[in-house]
Amino acid sequence: MHKGKNVMTKYVGILTSGGDSPGLNAAIRGVGKAAMGFYDMKVIGFRDGFRGLMENRTMRLDGGELSGILTIGGTILGTSRDKPHRMLVGDKICDMTDVILKNYEANHLDALVCLGGGGTQKNALRLKERGLNVITLPKTIDNDVAMTDVTFGFDTALTIATEAIDRLHSTAHSHHRIVVVEIMGHGAGWLALGAGIAGGADVILLPEIPYDVEHVAHTIRERRRAGKPFSIVAMAEGAIETKVLDETKAAEKKKARAKTKDEKKSASAELKKVGAQYTDKTLTLAKQLETLTGLESRVTILGHLQRGGTPTAADRLLATRLGAACSGFLNDGTYGVMVAARGDGTEPVPLEHVAGKRKTIPFDHPWIETARRVGIGLGD
Ligand code: F6P
């Protein structure tokens, strides 16, 4: 078979950054196998994200380390949420970009591959602006990276959250209860919406659509009237009550307008008080719904279960094809881009078009329309 061999051997570094996500190992393997086996490049790993690059903690990947990892969750490289320009060193936050640039040079790298979500895209762009050849891949269970059809990790988390809703149904039904299930997703509700529809939730609450507790209660009371005295509420981590949102906005405005020290102090205290209502909102909602419907409630927080374990076939396939495509871009010298999933193919998208642009659910998205048409309440 023809190999896409370079005349000069290229040296590539790879790291995983941000929250771990099923499919990361499949992606590392995809990049590594194609880069080393097909293009004859040299590939090394950096441990624990940008921190490992800053501390020059490397991992060889050419001695069988890529074998047997396709089906394994997490990341063999380890990960962290460290940012090059704001890293905790000792007890100080420091800009470690220069050290990172030095280590890139010291390892004779031609390029650095960063696998990560929204934060990683921003950090990669900063390194690009400092002259590094960077390529990223979009990973996150939240599916909120801009300019790609989908991120790897999402399908696995969707499957786990859907199965959880399936299982909660029988117990909610047996006890005539409301079960509020909290699903990951602070800034975007793809996971809650997808799993809510696939699992047949009765109400889905999203960060994109502020909810009114009375509307949620109304949906549940209507169900009881129709002979269904139980309900499943799928709530995204970042879902927010309209009342709290309005109060937060007002407090933020007041803080921005504050001039004197006292005014500033009181505005900050008010903002803090509003923020306090926002913590434990899943438990709060469950209690509010008990009062408003007369039904008993229970809360299930899926948490990190959604990120653990073996990736689905769809995630393995996506991560592998993005990884393999990445090695082609490395070979061509197409740097400063994210390898986006586009239909069955891939597309290099300049990091400037991705960084800092979270992909939230548009109000007219077909999934929203679908939820409404099948009678799922969205709390608005
Ligand atoms: O970024 C993915 C994600 O799983 C989010 O859905 C969630 O809000 C967050 O990470 C949790 O972060 P951590 O693992 O740092 O608690």
Coordinates of C-alpha atoms and ligand atoms in Angstrom, one line a residue:
M1 CA 0.0 0.0 0.0
H2 CA 1.1 3.5 -0.7
K3 CA 2.4 5.3 2.3
G4 CA 2.2 9.1 2.6
K5 CA 5.8 9.3 3.7
N6 CA 7.4 12.7 4.3
V7 CA 10.9 13.3 3.0
M8 CA 11.8 14.8 6.4
T9 CA 10.5 12.9 9.4
K10 CA 8.0 15.0 11.4
Y11 CA 8.0 15.1 15.2
V12 CA 4.5 15.4 16.8
G13 CA 3.4 15.9 20.4
I14 CA 0.0 15.0 21.6
L15 CA -1.9 15.8 24.7
T16 CA -5.4 15.6 26.2
S17 CA -6.9 18.5 28.1
G18 CA -10.1 19.4 29.9
G19 CA -12.6 16.9 31.4
D20 CA -12.0 13.3 30.2
S21 CA -14.4 11.9 27.6
P22 CA -15.0 8.4 26.2
G23 CA -13.2 8.1 22.9
L24 CA -10.1 10.0 23.9
N25 CA -8.0 6.8 23.7
A26 CA -9.5 5.9 20.4
A27 CA -8.5 9.4 19.1
I28 CA -4.9 9.2 20.5
R29 CA -4.7 5.8 18.8
G30 CA -6.1 7.1 15.6
V31 CA -3.7 10.0 15.4
G32 CA -0.7 7.9 16.6
K33 CA -1.3 4.8 14.4
A34 CA -1.8 6.9 11.2
A35 CA 1.0 9.4 11.9
M36 CA 3.6 6.7 12.8
G37 CA 2.4 3.8 10.7
F38 CA 1.1 5.6 7.5
Y39 CA 3.2 8.8 7.5
D40 CA 6.4 7.6 9.3
M41 CA 6.2 10.4 11.8
K42 CA 7.6 10.3 15.4
V43 CA 4.9 10.8 18.0
I44 CA 5.3 11.4 21.8
G45 CA 2.6 12.1 24.4
F46 CA 2.5 14.7 27.1
R47 CA 0.9 13.7 30.4
D48 CA -1.9 15.6 32.1
G49 CA -2.7 18.2 29.5
F50 CA -0.8 21.5 29.3
R51 CA 0.7 20.9 32.7
G52 CA 2.6 17.9 31.5
L53 CA 3.8 20.0 28.5
M54 CA 4.9 22.7 30.9
E55 CA 6.7 20.2 33.1
N56 CA 8.0 18.3 30.1
R57 CA 6.5 15.0 31.4
T58 CA 6.4 12.8 28.3
M59 CA 5.2 9.4 27.4
R60 CA 6.4 7.3 24.5
L61 CA 3.7 6.0 22.2
D62 CA 5.8 3.9 19.8
G63 CA 6.4 0.9 22.0
G64 CA 3.0 -0.8 21.9
E65 CA 1.3 1.8 24.1
L66 CA -1.5 2.3 21.5
S67 CA -2.5 -1.4 21.5
G68 CA -5.6 -2.4 23.3
I69 CA -6.7 1.1 24.2
L70 CA -9.5 1.6 21.5
T71 CA -12.2 0.3 23.9
I72 CA -11.0 1.9 27.1
G73 CA -12.6 5.0 28.7
G74 CA -10.6 8.0 30.0
T75 CA -7.2 8.9 28.6
I76 CA -3.9 7.0 28.9
L77 CA -2.2 10.4 28.8
G78 CA -4.1 11.8 31.8
T79 CA -5.7 15.2 31.6
S80 CA -6.1 18.4 33.5
R81 CA -7.9 21.7 33.2
D82 CA -4.7 23.7 33.4
K83 CA -4.3 26.7 31.0
P84 CA -0.8 27.7 29.7
H85 CA -1.3 31.4 30.5
R86 CA -2.8 30.9 33.9
M87 CA -1.3 28.0 35.7
L88 CA -1.0 27.4 39.4
V89 CA 2.7 27.0 40.2
G90 CA 3.4 26.8 43.9
D91 CA 0.8 29.1 45.4
K92 CA 0.9 31.6 42.4
I93 CA -1.0 31.8 39.2
C94 CA 1.6 32.2 36.4
D95 CA 1.8 32.6 32.7
M96 CA 3.8 29.5 31.7
T97 CA 3.5 29.9 27.9
D98 CA 7.2 30.6 27.5
V99 CA 8.2 27.4 29.3
I100 CA 5.7 25.5 27.0
L101 CA 7.4 27.1 23.9
K102 CA 10.8 26.0 25.2
N103 CA 9.6 22.4 25.8
Y104 CA 8.1 22.3 22.3
E105 CA 11.5 23.3 20.9
A106 CA 13.4 21.0 23.2
N107 CA 11.4 18.0 21.9
H108 CA 12.1 19.2 18.3
L109 CA 8.3 19.2 17.6
D110 CA 7.0 20.2 14.3
A111 CA 3.4 20.2 15.6
L112 CA 1.3 19.7 18.7
V113 CA -2.0 17.9 18.7
C114 CA -4.4 18.9 21.5
L115 CA -7.5 16.8 22.1
G116 CA -10.1 18.8 24.1
G117 CA -13.3 20.8 24.4
G118 CA -14.1 24.5 24.3
G119 CA -11.3 25.5 26.8
T120 CA -8.7 23.5 24.9
Q121 CA -9.6 25.3 21.6
K122 CA -9.0 28.7 23.3
N123 CA -5.7 27.5 24.8
A124 CA -4.6 26.0 21.4
L125 CA -5.4 29.3 19.7
R126 CA -3.2 31.2 22.2
L127 CA -0.3 28.8 21.4
K128 CA -0.9 29.3 17.7
E129 CA -0.7 33.0 18.2
R130 CA 2.7 32.5 19.9
G131 CA 3.9 30.6 16.8
L132 CA 3.3 26.9 17.5
N133 CA 1.9 24.6 14.9
V134 CA -1.2 23.3 16.6
I135 CA -4.0 21.0 15.5
T136 CA -7.0 20.2 17.7
L137 CA -9.7 17.5 17.8
P138 CA -13.2 18.2 19.3
K139 CA -14.0 16.1 22.4
T140 CA -16.6 16.6 25.1
I141 CA -19.7 14.8 26.3
D142 CA -21.4 18.2 26.2
N143 CA -21.3 18.4 22.3
D144 CA -20.9 22.2 22.6
V145 CA -17.8 22.8 20.5
A146 CA -18.5 25.2 17.6
M147 CA -18.0 24.4 13.9
T148 CA -18.2 20.6 14.2
D149 CA -21.3 18.5 13.6
V150 CA -20.5 16.5 16.7
T151 CA -17.9 15.9 19.4
F152 CA -16.6 12.5 20.5
G153 CA -17.8 11.4 23.9
F154 CA -21.3 12.8 23.3
D155 CA -22.8 9.5 21.9
T156 CA -21.5 7.5 24.9
A157 CA -22.8 10.0 27.5
L158 CA -26.1 10.1 25.6
T159 CA -26.4 6.4 25.7
I160 CA -25.6 6.3 29.5
A161 CA -28.0 9.1 30.3
T162 CA -30.8 7.5 28.2
E163 CA -30.4 4.2 29.9
A164 CA -30.6 6.0 33.3
I165 CA -33.9 7.6 32.3
D166 CA -35.2 4.2 31.1
R167 CA -34.4 2.7 34.4
L168 CA -35.8 5.6 36.4
H169 CA -39.2 5.2 34.6
S170 CA -40.1 1.9 36.3
T171 CA -39.4 3.1 39.8
A172 CA -41.1 6.5 39.3
H173 CA -44.1 4.6 37.8
S174 CA -44.3 2.1 40.7
H175 CA -44.2 4.8 43.4
H176 CA -46.2 7.5 41.6
R177 CA -43.3 9.9 42.0
I178 CA -41.6 12.7 40.2
V179 CA -38.0 11.9 39.5
V180 CA -35.8 14.8 38.7
V181 CA -32.7 13.5 36.9
E182 CA -29.7 15.9 36.6
I183 CA -27.7 15.5 33.4
M184 CA -24.3 17.1 32.7
G185 CA -24.1 20.3 30.6
H186 CA -23.5 23.7 32.2
G187 CA -23.6 25.9 29.1
A188 CA -25.4 23.7 26.6
G189 CA -28.2 21.2 26.9
W190 CA -27.5 18.8 24.1
L191 CA -27.1 15.8 26.4
A192 CA -30.3 16.5 28.5
L193 CA -32.3 17.2 25.4
G194 CA -31.1 14.2 23.5
A195 CA -31.4 11.8 26.4
G196 CA -34.7 13.3 27.5
I197 CA -36.2 12.7 24.0
A198 CA -34.6 9.2 23.6
G199 CA -35.6 8.2 27.1
G200 CA -39.1 9.6 27.0
A201 CA -38.8 12.3 29.7
D202 CA -41.9 14.3 30.4
V203 CA -40.2 17.6 31.0
I204 CA -36.7 18.6 29.8
L205 CA -35.0 21.7 31.2
L206 CA -32.1 23.3 29.4
P207 CA -29.7 26.2 29.9
E208 CA -30.9 27.6 26.6
I209 CA -34.6 27.9 27.7
P210 CA -35.1 29.4 31.2
Y211 CA -37.9 27.6 33.0
D212 CA -40.8 28.6 35.2
V213 CA -41.5 26.1 38.0
E214 CA -45.3 26.7 37.7
H215 CA -45.1 25.6 34.1
V216 CA -43.2 22.4 35.0
A217 CA -45.8 21.7 37.7
H218 CA -48.6 22.3 35.3
T219 CA -47.2 19.6 32.9
I220 CA -47.0 17.2 35.8
R221 CA -50.5 17.9 37.0
E222 CA -51.9 17.5 33.5
R223 CA -50.2 14.1 33.3
R224 CA -51.8 13.1 36.6
R225 CA -55.2 14.2 35.4
A226 CA -54.6 12.0 32.4
G227 CA -54.0 9.0 34.6
K228 CA -50.2 9.1 34.8
P229 CA -49.3 10.0 38.4
F230 CA -45.6 9.9 37.8
S231 CA -43.2 12.1 35.8
I232 CA -39.5 12.2 34.8
V233 CA -37.9 15.6 34.6
A234 CA -34.6 15.6 32.8
M235 CA -32.7 18.7 34.0
A236 CA -29.4 19.9 32.5
E237 CA -26.9 21.1 35.1
G238 CA -27.0 24.6 33.7
A239 CA -30.8 24.9 33.5
I240 CA -31.9 28.1 35.1
E241 CA -35.2 29.4 36.5
T242 CA -36.5 32.6 34.8
K243 CA -36.9 34.3 38.1
V244 CA -33.3 33.6 39.1
L245 CA -32.0 34.6 35.7
D246 CA -33.9 38.0 35.9
E247 CA -32.6 38.6 39.5
T248 CA -29.1 37.7 38.4
K249 CA -29.2 40.1 35.5
A250 CA -30.6 42.9 37.7
A251 CA -27.9 42.3 40.3
E252 CA -25.2 42.3 37.7
K253 CA -26.4 45.6 36.2
K254 CA -26.5 47.1 39.7
K255 CA -22.9 45.9 40.3
A256 CA -21.8 47.4 37.0
R257 CA -23.4 50.7 37.9
A258 CA -22.1 50.9 41.5
K259 CA -19.7 53.8 42.1
T260 CA -19.0 54.1 45.8
K261 CA -17.3 51.4 47.8
D262 CA -20.5 50.8 49.8
E263 CA -22.6 50.5 46.7
K264 CA -20.2 48.0 45.3
K265 CA -20.1 46.0 48.5
S266 CA -23.9 45.8 48.7
A267 CA -24.2 44.9 45.0
S268 CA -21.7 42.1 45.4
A269 CA -23.6 40.8 48.4
E270 CA -26.8 40.8 46.5
L271 CA -25.3 39.0 43.5
K272 CA -23.9 36.4 45.9
K273 CA -27.4 36.0 47.5
V274 CA -28.9 35.4 44.1
G275 CA -26.1 33.0 43.2
A276 CA -26.8 31.0 46.3
Q277 CA -30.4 30.3 45.0
Y278 CA -28.7 28.8 42.0
T279 CA -26.8 26.1 43.9
D280 CA -28.7 22.9 44.7
K281 CA -31.3 23.9 42.1
T282 CA -32.1 20.3 41.3
L283 CA -33.0 19.5 44.9
T284 CA -34.8 22.9 45.1
L285 CA -36.9 22.1 42.0
A286 CA -37.8 18.6 43.3
K287 CA -39.1 20.2 46.6
Q288 CA -40.9 23.0 44.7
L289 CA -42.7 20.4 42.5
E290 CA -43.7 18.4 45.6
T291 CA -45.4 21.4 47.0
L292 CA -47.0 22.4 43.7
T293 CA -48.3 18.9 42.6
G294 CA -48.8 17.0 45.8
L295 CA -46.7 14.2 44.5
E296 CA -43.6 12.8 46.2
S297 CA -40.2 13.5 44.4
R298 CA -36.8 12.0 44.2
V299 CA -33.5 13.3 42.7
T300 CA -30.9 11.4 40.8
I301 CA -27.7 13.2 39.8
L302 CA -25.9 11.2 37.1
G303 CA -22.6 13.1 37.5
H304 CA -19.4 11.6 36.3
L305 CA -21.0 8.2 35.5
Q306 CA -21.8 9.9 32.2
R307 CA -18.1 10.2 31.3
G308 CA -16.9 6.8 32.5
G309 CA -16.3 3.5 30.8
T310 CA -16.0 2.2 27.3
P311 CA -17.0 4.4 24.4
T312 CA -19.8 3.4 22.1
A313 CA -19.1 2.2 18.6
A314 CA -20.2 5.5 17.2
D315 CA -17.7 7.4 19.4
R316 CA -14.9 4.9 18.6
L317 CA -15.6 5.4 14.9
L318 CA -15.8 9.2 15.1
A319 CA -12.6 9.5 17.2
T320 CA -10.7 7.2 15.0
R321 CA -11.6 8.9 11.8
L322 CA -10.9 12.4 13.2
G323 CA -7.6 11.1 14.5
A324 CA -6.6 9.5 11.2
A325 CA -7.7 12.7 9.3
C326 CA -5.6 14.7 11.7
S327 CA -2.5 12.8 10.7
G328 CA -3.2 13.8 7.1
F329 CA -3.3 17.5 8.0
L330 CA -0.1 17.1 10.0
N331 CA 1.5 15.6 6.9
D332 CA 0.2 18.4 4.7
G333 CA 1.3 21.1 7.2
T334 CA -2.3 22.3 7.6
Y335 CA -1.8 23.8 11.1
G336 CA -3.8 26.1 13.3
V337 CA -7.0 24.2 12.7
M338 CA -9.5 22.0 14.5
V339 CA -10.4 18.8 12.7
A340 CA -14.2 19.1 12.5
A341 CA -16.6 16.3 11.8
R342 CA -18.6 17.2 8.7
G343 CA -21.1 14.6 7.5
D344 CA -19.1 11.4 6.8
G345 CA -16.0 13.4 6.3
T346 CA -13.8 15.9 8.1
E347 CA -12.9 19.5 7.6
P348 CA -10.0 21.7 8.9
V349 CA -11.5 24.8 10.6
P350 CA -9.3 27.7 11.6
L351 CA -9.0 27.8 15.4
E352 CA -10.1 31.5 15.3
H353 CA -13.6 30.3 14.1
V354 CA -13.9 27.8 17.0
A355 CA -12.3 29.3 20.1
G356 CA -14.6 31.1 22.5
K357 CA -17.7 30.1 20.5
R358 CA -19.9 27.6 22.4
K359 CA -22.4 25.7 20.3
T360 CA -25.7 26.0 22.2
I361 CA -29.0 24.6 21.0
P362 CA -30.8 27.0 18.6
F363 CA -34.4 27.7 19.6
D364 CA -35.6 26.4 16.2
H365 CA -33.4 23.2 16.3
P366 CA -35.3 20.1 15.1
W367 CA -34.7 18.4 18.5
I368 CA -36.6 21.2 20.2
E369 CA -39.4 21.0 17.7
T370 CA -39.5 17.2 18.1
A371 CA -39.7 17.5 21.9
R372 CA -42.6 20.0 21.7
R373 CA -44.5 17.9 19.1
V374 CA -44.4 14.8 21.3
G375 CA -45.7 16.7 24.2
I376 CA -42.6 17.1 26.3
G377 CA -42.7 20.2 28.5
L378 CA -39.7 22.5 28.3
G379 CA -40.7 24.6 31.3
D380 CA -41.3 27.8 29.2
Ligands
F6P1 O1 -16.8 19.4 30.2 C1 -17.5 18.3 30.4 C2 -18.2 18.2 31.7 O2 -18.4 16.8 32.0 C3 -19.4 19.0 31.9 O3 -20.6 18.4 31.4 C4 -19.5 19.2 33.4 O4 -20.2 20.3 33.7 C5 -18.0 19.3 33.8 O5 -17.3 18.7 32.7 C6 -17.6 18.7 35.1 O6 -16.3 19.0 35.3 P1 -15.3 18.3 36.4 O7 -15.1 16.9 35.9 O8 -14.1 19.1 36.4 O9 -16.1 18.2 37.6

